[in-house]
Coordinates of C-alpha atoms and ligand atoms in Angstrom, one line a residue:
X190 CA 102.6 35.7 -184.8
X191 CA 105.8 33.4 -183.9
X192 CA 107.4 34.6 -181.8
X193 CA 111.4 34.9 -181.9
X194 CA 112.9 33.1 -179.2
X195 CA 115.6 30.8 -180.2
X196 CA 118.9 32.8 -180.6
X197 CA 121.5 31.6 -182.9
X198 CA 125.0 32.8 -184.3
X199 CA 125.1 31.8 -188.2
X200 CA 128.7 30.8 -190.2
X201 CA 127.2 32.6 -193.2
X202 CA 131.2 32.3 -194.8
X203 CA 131.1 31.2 -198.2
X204 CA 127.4 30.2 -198.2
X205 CA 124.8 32.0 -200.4
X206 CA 122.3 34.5 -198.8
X207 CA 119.6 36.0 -201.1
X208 CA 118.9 39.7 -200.5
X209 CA 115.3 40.9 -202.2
X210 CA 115.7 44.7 -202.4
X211 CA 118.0 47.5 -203.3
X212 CA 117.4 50.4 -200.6
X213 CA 119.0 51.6 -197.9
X214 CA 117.8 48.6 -195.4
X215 CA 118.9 46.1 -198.2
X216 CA 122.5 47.7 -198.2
X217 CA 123.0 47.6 -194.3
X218 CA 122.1 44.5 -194.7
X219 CA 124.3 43.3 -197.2
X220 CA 127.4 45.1 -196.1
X221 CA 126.8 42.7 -193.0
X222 CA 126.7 40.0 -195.0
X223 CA 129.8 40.7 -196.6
X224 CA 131.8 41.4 -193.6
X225 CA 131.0 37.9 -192.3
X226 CA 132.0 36.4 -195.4
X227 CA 128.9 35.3 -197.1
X228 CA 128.3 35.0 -201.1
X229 CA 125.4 37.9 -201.5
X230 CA 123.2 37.3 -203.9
X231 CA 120.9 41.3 -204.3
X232 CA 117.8 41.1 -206.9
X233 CA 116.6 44.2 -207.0
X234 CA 115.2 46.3 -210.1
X235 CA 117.4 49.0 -208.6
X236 CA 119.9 50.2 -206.2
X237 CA 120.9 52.7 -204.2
X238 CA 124.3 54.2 -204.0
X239 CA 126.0 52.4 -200.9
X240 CA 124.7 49.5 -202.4
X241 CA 126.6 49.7 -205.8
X242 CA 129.5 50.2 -203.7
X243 CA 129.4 47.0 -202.4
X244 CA 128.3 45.5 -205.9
X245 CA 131.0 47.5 -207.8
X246 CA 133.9 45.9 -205.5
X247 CA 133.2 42.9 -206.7
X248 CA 131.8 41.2 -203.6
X249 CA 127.9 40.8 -204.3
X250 CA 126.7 39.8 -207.4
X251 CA 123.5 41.3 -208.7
X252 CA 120.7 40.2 -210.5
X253 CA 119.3 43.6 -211.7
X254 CA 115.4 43.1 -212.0
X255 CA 112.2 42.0 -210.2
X256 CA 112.5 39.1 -208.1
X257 CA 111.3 35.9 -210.2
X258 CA 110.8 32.4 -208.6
X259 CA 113.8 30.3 -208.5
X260 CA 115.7 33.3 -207.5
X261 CA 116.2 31.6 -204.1
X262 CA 117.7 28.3 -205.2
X263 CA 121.2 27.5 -203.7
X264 CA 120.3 30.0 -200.8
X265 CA 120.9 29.4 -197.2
X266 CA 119.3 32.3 -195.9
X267 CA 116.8 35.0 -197.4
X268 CA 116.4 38.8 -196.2
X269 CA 113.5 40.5 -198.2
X270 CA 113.0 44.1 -198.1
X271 CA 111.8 45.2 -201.4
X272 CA 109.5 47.2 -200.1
X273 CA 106.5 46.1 -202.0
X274 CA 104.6 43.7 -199.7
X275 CA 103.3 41.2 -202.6
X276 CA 106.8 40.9 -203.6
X277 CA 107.8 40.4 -199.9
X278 CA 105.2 38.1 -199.8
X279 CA 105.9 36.0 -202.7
X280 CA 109.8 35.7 -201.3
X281 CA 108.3 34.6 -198.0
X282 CA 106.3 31.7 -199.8
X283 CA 109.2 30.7 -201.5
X284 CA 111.5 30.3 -198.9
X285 CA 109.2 28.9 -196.4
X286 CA 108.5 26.2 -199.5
X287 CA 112.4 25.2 -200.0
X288 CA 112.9 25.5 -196.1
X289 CA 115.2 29.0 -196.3
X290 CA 115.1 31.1 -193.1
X291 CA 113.7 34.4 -194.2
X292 CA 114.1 38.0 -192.8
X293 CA 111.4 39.6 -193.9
X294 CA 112.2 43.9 -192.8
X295 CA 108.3 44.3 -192.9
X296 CA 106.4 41.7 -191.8
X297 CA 107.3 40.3 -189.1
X298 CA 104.2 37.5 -189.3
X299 CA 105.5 36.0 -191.8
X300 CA 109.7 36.1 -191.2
X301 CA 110.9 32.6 -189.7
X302 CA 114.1 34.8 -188.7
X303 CA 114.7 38.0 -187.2
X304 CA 118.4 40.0 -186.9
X305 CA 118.8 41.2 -183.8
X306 CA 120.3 44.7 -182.8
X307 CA 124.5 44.0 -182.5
X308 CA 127.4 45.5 -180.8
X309 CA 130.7 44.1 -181.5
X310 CA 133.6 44.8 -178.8
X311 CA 136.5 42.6 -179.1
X312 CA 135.5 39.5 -179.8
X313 CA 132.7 39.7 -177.9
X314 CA 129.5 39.7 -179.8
X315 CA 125.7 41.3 -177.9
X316 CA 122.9 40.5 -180.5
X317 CA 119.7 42.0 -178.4
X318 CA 116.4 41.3 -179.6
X319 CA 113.1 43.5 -177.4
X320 CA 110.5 41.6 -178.4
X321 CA 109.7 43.2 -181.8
X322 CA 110.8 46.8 -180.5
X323 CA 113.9 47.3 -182.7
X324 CA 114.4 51.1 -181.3
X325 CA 114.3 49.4 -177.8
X326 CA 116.6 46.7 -179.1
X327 CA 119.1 49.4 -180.5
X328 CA 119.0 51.3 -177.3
X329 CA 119.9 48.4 -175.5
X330 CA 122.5 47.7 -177.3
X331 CA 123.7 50.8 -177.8
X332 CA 123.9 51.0 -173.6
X333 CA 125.6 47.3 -173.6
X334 CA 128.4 48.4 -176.1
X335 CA 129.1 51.8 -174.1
X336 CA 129.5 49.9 -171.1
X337 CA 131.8 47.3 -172.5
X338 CA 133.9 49.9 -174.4
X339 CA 134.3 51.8 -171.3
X340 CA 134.8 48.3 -168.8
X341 CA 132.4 49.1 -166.7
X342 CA 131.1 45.7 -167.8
X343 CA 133.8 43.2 -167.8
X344 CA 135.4 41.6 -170.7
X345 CA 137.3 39.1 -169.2
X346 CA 138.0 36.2 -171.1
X347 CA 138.5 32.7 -169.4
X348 CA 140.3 31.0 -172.5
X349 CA 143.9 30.5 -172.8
X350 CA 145.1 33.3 -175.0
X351 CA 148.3 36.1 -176.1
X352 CA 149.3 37.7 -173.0
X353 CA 150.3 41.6 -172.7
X354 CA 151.0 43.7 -170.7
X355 CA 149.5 47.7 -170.0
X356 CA 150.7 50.3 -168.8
X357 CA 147.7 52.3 -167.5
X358 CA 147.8 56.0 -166.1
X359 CA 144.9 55.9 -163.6
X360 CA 145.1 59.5 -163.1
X361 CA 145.9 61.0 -160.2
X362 CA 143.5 59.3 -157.4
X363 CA 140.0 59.9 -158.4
X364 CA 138.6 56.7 -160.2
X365 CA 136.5 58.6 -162.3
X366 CA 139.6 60.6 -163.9
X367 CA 141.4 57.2 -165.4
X368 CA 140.7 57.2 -169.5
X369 CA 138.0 54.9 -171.0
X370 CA 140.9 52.9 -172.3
X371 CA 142.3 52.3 -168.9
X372 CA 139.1 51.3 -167.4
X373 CA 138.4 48.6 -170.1
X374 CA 141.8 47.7 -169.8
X375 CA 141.0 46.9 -166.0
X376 CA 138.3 45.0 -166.7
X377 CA 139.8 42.6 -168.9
X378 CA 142.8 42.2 -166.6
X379 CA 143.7 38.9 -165.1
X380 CA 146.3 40.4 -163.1
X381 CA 146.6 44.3 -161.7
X382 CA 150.1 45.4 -160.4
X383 CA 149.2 48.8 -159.0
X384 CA 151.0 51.2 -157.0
X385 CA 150.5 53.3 -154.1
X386 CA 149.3 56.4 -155.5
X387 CA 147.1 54.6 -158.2
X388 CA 143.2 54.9 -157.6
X389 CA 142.9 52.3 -155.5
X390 CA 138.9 52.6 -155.3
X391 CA 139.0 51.0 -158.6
X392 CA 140.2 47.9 -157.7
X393 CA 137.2 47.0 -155.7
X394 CA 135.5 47.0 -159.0
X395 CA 137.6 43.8 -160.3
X396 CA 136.3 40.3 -160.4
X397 CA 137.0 38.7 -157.3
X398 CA 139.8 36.2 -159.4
X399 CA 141.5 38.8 -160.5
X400 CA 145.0 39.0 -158.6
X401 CA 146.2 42.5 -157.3
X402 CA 150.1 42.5 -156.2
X403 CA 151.0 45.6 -154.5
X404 CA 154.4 47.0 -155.9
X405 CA 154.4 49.6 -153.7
X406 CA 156.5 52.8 -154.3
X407 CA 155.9 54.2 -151.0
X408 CA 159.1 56.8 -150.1
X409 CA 161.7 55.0 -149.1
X410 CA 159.6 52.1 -148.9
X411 CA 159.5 50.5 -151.7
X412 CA 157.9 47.2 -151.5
X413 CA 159.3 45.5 -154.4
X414 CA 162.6 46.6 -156.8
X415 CA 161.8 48.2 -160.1
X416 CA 163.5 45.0 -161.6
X417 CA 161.1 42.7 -159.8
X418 CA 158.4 45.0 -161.2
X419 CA 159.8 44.4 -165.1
X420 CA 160.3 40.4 -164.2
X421 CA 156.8 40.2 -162.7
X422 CA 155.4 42.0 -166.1
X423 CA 157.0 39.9 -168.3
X424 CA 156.9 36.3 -166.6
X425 CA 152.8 36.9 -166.6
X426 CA 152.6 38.0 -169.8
X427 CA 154.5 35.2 -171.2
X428 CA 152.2 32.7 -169.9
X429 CA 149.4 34.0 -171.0
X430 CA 148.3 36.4 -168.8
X431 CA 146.4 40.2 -169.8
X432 CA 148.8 42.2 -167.1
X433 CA 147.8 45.8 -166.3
X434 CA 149.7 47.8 -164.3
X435 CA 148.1 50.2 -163.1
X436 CA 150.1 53.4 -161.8
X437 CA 149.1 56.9 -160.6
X438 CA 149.1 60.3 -162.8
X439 CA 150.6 59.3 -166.3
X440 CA 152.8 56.7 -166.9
X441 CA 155.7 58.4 -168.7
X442 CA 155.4 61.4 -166.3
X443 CA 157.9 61.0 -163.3
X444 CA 157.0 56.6 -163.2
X445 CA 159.1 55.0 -164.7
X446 CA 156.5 53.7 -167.2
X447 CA 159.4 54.4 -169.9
X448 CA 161.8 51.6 -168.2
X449 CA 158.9 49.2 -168.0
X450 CA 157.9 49.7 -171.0
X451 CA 161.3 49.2 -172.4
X452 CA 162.0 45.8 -170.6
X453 CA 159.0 44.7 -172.1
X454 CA 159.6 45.4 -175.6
X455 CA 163.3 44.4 -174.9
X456 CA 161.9 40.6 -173.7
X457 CA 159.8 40.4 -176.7
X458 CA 156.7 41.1 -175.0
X459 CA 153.5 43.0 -176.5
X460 CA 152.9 46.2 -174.1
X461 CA 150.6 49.2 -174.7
X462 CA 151.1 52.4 -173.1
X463 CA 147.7 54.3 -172.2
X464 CA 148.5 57.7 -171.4
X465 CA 146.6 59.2 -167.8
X466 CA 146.0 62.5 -166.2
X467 CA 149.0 63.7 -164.7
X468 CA 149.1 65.2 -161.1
X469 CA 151.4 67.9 -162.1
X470 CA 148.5 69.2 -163.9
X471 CA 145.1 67.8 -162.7
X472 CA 146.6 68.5 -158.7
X473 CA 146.7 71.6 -159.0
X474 CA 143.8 72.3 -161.1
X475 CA 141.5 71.0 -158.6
X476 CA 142.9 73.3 -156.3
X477 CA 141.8 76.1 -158.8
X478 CA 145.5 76.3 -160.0
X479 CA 145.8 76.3 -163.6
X480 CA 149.7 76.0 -164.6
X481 CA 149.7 78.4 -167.2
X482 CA 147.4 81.6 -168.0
X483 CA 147.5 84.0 -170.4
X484 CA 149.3 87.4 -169.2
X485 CA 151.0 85.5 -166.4
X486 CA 152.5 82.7 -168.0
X487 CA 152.5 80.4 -171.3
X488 CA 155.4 78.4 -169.3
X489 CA 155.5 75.5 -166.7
X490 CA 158.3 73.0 -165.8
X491 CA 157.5 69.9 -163.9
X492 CA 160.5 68.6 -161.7
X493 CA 161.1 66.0 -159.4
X494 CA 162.4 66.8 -155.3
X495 CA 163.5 62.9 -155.5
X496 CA 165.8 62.2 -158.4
X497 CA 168.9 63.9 -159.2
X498 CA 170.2 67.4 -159.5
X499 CA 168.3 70.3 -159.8
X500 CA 169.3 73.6 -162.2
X501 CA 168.3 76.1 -159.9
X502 CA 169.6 79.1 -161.9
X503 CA 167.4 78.1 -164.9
X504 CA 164.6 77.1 -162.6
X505 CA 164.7 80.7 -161.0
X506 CA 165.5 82.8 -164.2
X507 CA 162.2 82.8 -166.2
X508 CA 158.8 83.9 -165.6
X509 CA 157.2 80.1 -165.5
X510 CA 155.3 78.7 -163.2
X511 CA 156.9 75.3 -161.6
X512 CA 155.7 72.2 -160.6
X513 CA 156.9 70.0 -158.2
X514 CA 156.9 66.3 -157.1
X515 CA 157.8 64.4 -154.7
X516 CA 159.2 67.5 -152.8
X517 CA 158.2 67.9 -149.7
X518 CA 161.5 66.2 -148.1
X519 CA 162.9 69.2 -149.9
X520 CA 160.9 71.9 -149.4
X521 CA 163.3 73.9 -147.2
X522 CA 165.9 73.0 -150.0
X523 CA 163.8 74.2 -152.9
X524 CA 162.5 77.6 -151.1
X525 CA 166.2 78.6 -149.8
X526 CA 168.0 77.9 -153.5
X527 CA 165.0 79.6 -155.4
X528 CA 165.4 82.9 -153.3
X529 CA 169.0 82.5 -153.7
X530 CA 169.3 82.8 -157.4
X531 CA 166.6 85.0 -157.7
X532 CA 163.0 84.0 -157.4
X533 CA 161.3 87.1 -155.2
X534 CA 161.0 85.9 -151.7
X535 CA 156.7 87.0 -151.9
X536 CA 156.2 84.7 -155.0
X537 CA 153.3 82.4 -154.2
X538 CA 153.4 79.0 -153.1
X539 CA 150.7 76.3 -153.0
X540 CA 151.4 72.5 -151.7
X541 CA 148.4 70.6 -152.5
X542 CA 148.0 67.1 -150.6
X543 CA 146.0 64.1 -151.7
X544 CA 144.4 66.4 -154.8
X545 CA 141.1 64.8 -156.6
X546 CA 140.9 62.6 -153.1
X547 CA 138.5 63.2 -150.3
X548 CA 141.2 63.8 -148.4
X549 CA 142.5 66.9 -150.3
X550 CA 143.8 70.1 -148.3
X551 CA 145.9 73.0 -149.9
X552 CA 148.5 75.3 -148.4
X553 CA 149.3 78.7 -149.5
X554 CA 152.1 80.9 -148.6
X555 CA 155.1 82.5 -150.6
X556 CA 158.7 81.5 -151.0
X557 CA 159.6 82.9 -148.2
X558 CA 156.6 81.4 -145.6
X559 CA 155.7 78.2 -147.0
X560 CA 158.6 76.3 -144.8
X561 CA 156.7 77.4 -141.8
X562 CA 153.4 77.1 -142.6
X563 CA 153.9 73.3 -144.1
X564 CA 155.6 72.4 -140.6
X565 CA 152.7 74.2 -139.0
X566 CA 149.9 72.7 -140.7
X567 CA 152.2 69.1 -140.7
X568 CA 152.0 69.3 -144.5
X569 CA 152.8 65.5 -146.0
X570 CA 153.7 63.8 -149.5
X571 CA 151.6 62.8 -151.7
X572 CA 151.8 66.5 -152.8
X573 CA 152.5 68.8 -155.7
X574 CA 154.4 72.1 -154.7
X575 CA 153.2 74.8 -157.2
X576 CA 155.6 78.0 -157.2
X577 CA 154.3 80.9 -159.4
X578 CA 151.7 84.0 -159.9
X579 CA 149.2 81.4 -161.2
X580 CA 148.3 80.7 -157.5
X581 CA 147.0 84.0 -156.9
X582 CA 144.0 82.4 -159.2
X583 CA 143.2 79.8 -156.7
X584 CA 140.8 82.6 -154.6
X585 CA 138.6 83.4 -158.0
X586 CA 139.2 80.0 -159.3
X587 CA 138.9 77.3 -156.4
X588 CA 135.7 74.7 -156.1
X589 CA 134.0 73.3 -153.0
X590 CA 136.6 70.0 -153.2
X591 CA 139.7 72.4 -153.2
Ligands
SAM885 C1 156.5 59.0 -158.5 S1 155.6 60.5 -158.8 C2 154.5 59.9 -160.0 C3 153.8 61.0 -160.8 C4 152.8 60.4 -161.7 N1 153.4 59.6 -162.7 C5 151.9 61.5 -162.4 O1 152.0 61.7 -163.6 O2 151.2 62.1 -161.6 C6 154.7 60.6 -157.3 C7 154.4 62.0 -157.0 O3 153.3 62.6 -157.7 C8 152.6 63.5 -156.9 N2 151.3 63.0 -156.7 C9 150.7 62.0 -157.3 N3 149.4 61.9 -157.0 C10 149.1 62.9 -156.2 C11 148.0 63.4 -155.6 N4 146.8 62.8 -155.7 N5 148.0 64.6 -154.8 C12 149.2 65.2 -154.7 N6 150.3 64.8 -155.3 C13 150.3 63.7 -156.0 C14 153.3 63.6 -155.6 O4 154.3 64.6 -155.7 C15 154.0 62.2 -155.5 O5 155.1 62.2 -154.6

């Protein structure tokens, strides 16, 4: 037997390809074909149903009985899979005679050509060939196309091409809680501009050329101005670059994403949003939290300690659990004006620090107690403040981590 071992990538577009057979094989074959623009020739004496799709929208033609010498004048390339072995055989002949690379599905002794297993992310193209093993083959591939979907194996192109721009939620500090989108966004990045409280483990992942600015968002310590941010977007997309910025929890949640975003669209520049697990919610759930349960609440509100006025009467009238960020400068504030329009002074309080990191340590107390026992323990931001009955869950509900 030959053996297989000169890969090649065809321009079948326009040129005739021959396929001998009308089963199943013969129409994955052909509906191949077609999508890379070839002129399919099928002789078959019949054909299967996905097969007279293809023929019936009028982009194979079809010779509709046995195969007959001559059939594979004009050809460039042969695949036979009638599924009778003297036919197959006789195809073979022919083509080797006229100098036609044959595929031939069931015998591989006599095939000059073999298709390989494929996987098509991007514009990236794996063809994997195992020696003769096409299960092995598919697996392979299969594994190869998971691990390019997901970024794991980078996609990076080194050609000049469109920049963009991405706004990527990375979740809110575990690297293994950013979305598959996020991550293969990452890997195709030519420049990350991350912040703080993005997973930060991920960017040791990135190829080594791969430029990481630091745009900070520390409190009260910001290390460069939201407008910078936008400029810095913009001016690397425009020349070409793929720009992901990568910030914590979800982008439109409490980051500004919206005004990036925004500025992006507004300078005429291509930007996709990829939504992330925020901390309001994932915080506190891995603290054994979960913001709403049924027969203690259906409600939650998520507010922010840092920007602008709070409505404390509407905060304190309902039976919701409420979430909040970037509060712990406030928390004396936010304790004192909840008990003041109403919230009962024993109503649980969690703080949760650093949640889905190693570093994750929860508080619990009540309105009334938290003040104290934050000061006490030294409690410090990044946290989410929870306020509600749902924290009473944490004892039956809490893991190892929280
Ligand atoms: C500017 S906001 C950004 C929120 C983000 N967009 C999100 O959806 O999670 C930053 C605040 O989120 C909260 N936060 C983010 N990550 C956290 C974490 N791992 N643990 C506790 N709080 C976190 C803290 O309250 C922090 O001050």
């Amino acid at each position: 037997m030959s053996t297989p071992d000169y890969p090649l990538l065809l321009d079948v577009t326009g040129r005739r390809v021959v396929v001998v057979g009308g089963g199943p094989v013969a129409a994955r074959r052909v509906s191949s074909l077609v999508a890379c623009g070839a002129e399919v020739r099928v002789v078959a004496p019949y054909v299967c149903e996905s097969l007279w799709e293809l023929v019936g929208a009028g982009r194979v033609t079809l010779a509709l009985r046995e195969y007959t010498p001559g059939d594979l004048d004009g050809a460039w390339l042969v695949h036979t899979c009638s599924g009778d072995a003297s036919v197959d055989a006789a195809v073979a002949r022919e083509a080797d005679a006229q100098r036609i690379w044959c595929v031939h599905a069931g015998d591989s002794q006599t095939a000059t050509a073999w298709t390989p297993a494929v996987a098509r992310v991007g514009e990236a193209v794996v063809a994997v060939s195992a020696g003769g093993d096409p299960r092995c083959a598919q697996r392979l591939r299969n594994g190869i196309a998971a691990a390019l979907a997901d970024g794991s194996l980078p996609l990076r192109r080194h050609r000049a091409g469109e920049g963009h721009v991405a706004l990527v939620g990375g979740g809110p500090g575990d690297p293994a809680l950013i979305t598959v989108r996020g991550r293969q966004l990452l890997g195709q990045a030519d420049v990350v501009v991350v912040d703080r409280l993005a997973p930060r483990a991920l960017l040791d992942q990135l190829d080594d050329d791969v430029e990481v600015v630091e745009a900070g968002k520390a409190p009260h310590a910001h290390t460069m101005t939201q407008e910078a941010i936008n400029d810095l977007l913009i001016e690397r997309a425009r020349s070409g670059q793929r720009v992901v910025r990568l910030k914590g929890g979800d982008p439109f949640v409490l980051g500004r994403g919206g005004e990036e975003a925004l500025a992006c669209r507004t300078a005429g520049v291509e930007v996709e949003v990829v939504p992330g697990i925020t901390s309001a919610i994932a915080v506190p759930a891995a603290a054994g939290i979960p913001v709403t349960h049924r027969g203690i609440t259906s409600r939650f509100t998520i507010v922010s300690g840092h920007d602008g006025p709070i409505d404390w009467p509407s905060l304190a009238a309902t039976t919701q659990t409420l979430v909040f960020l970037m509060g712990v400068a406030r928390l004396a504030e936010i304790t004192e004006r909840l008990i003041a329009h109403g919230l009962a002074a024993d109503t649980p309080v969690a703080i949760i620090e650093r949640g889905t990191t190693p570093q994750q340590r929860t508080t619990v107390a009540t309105l009334a107690t938290i003040q104290s026992t934050a000061d006490h323990r030294q409690v410090r931001s990044p946290a989410v403040i929870v306020v509600g009955d749902v924290v009473a869950l944490r004892g039956r509900l809490e893991t190892t981590q929280s």
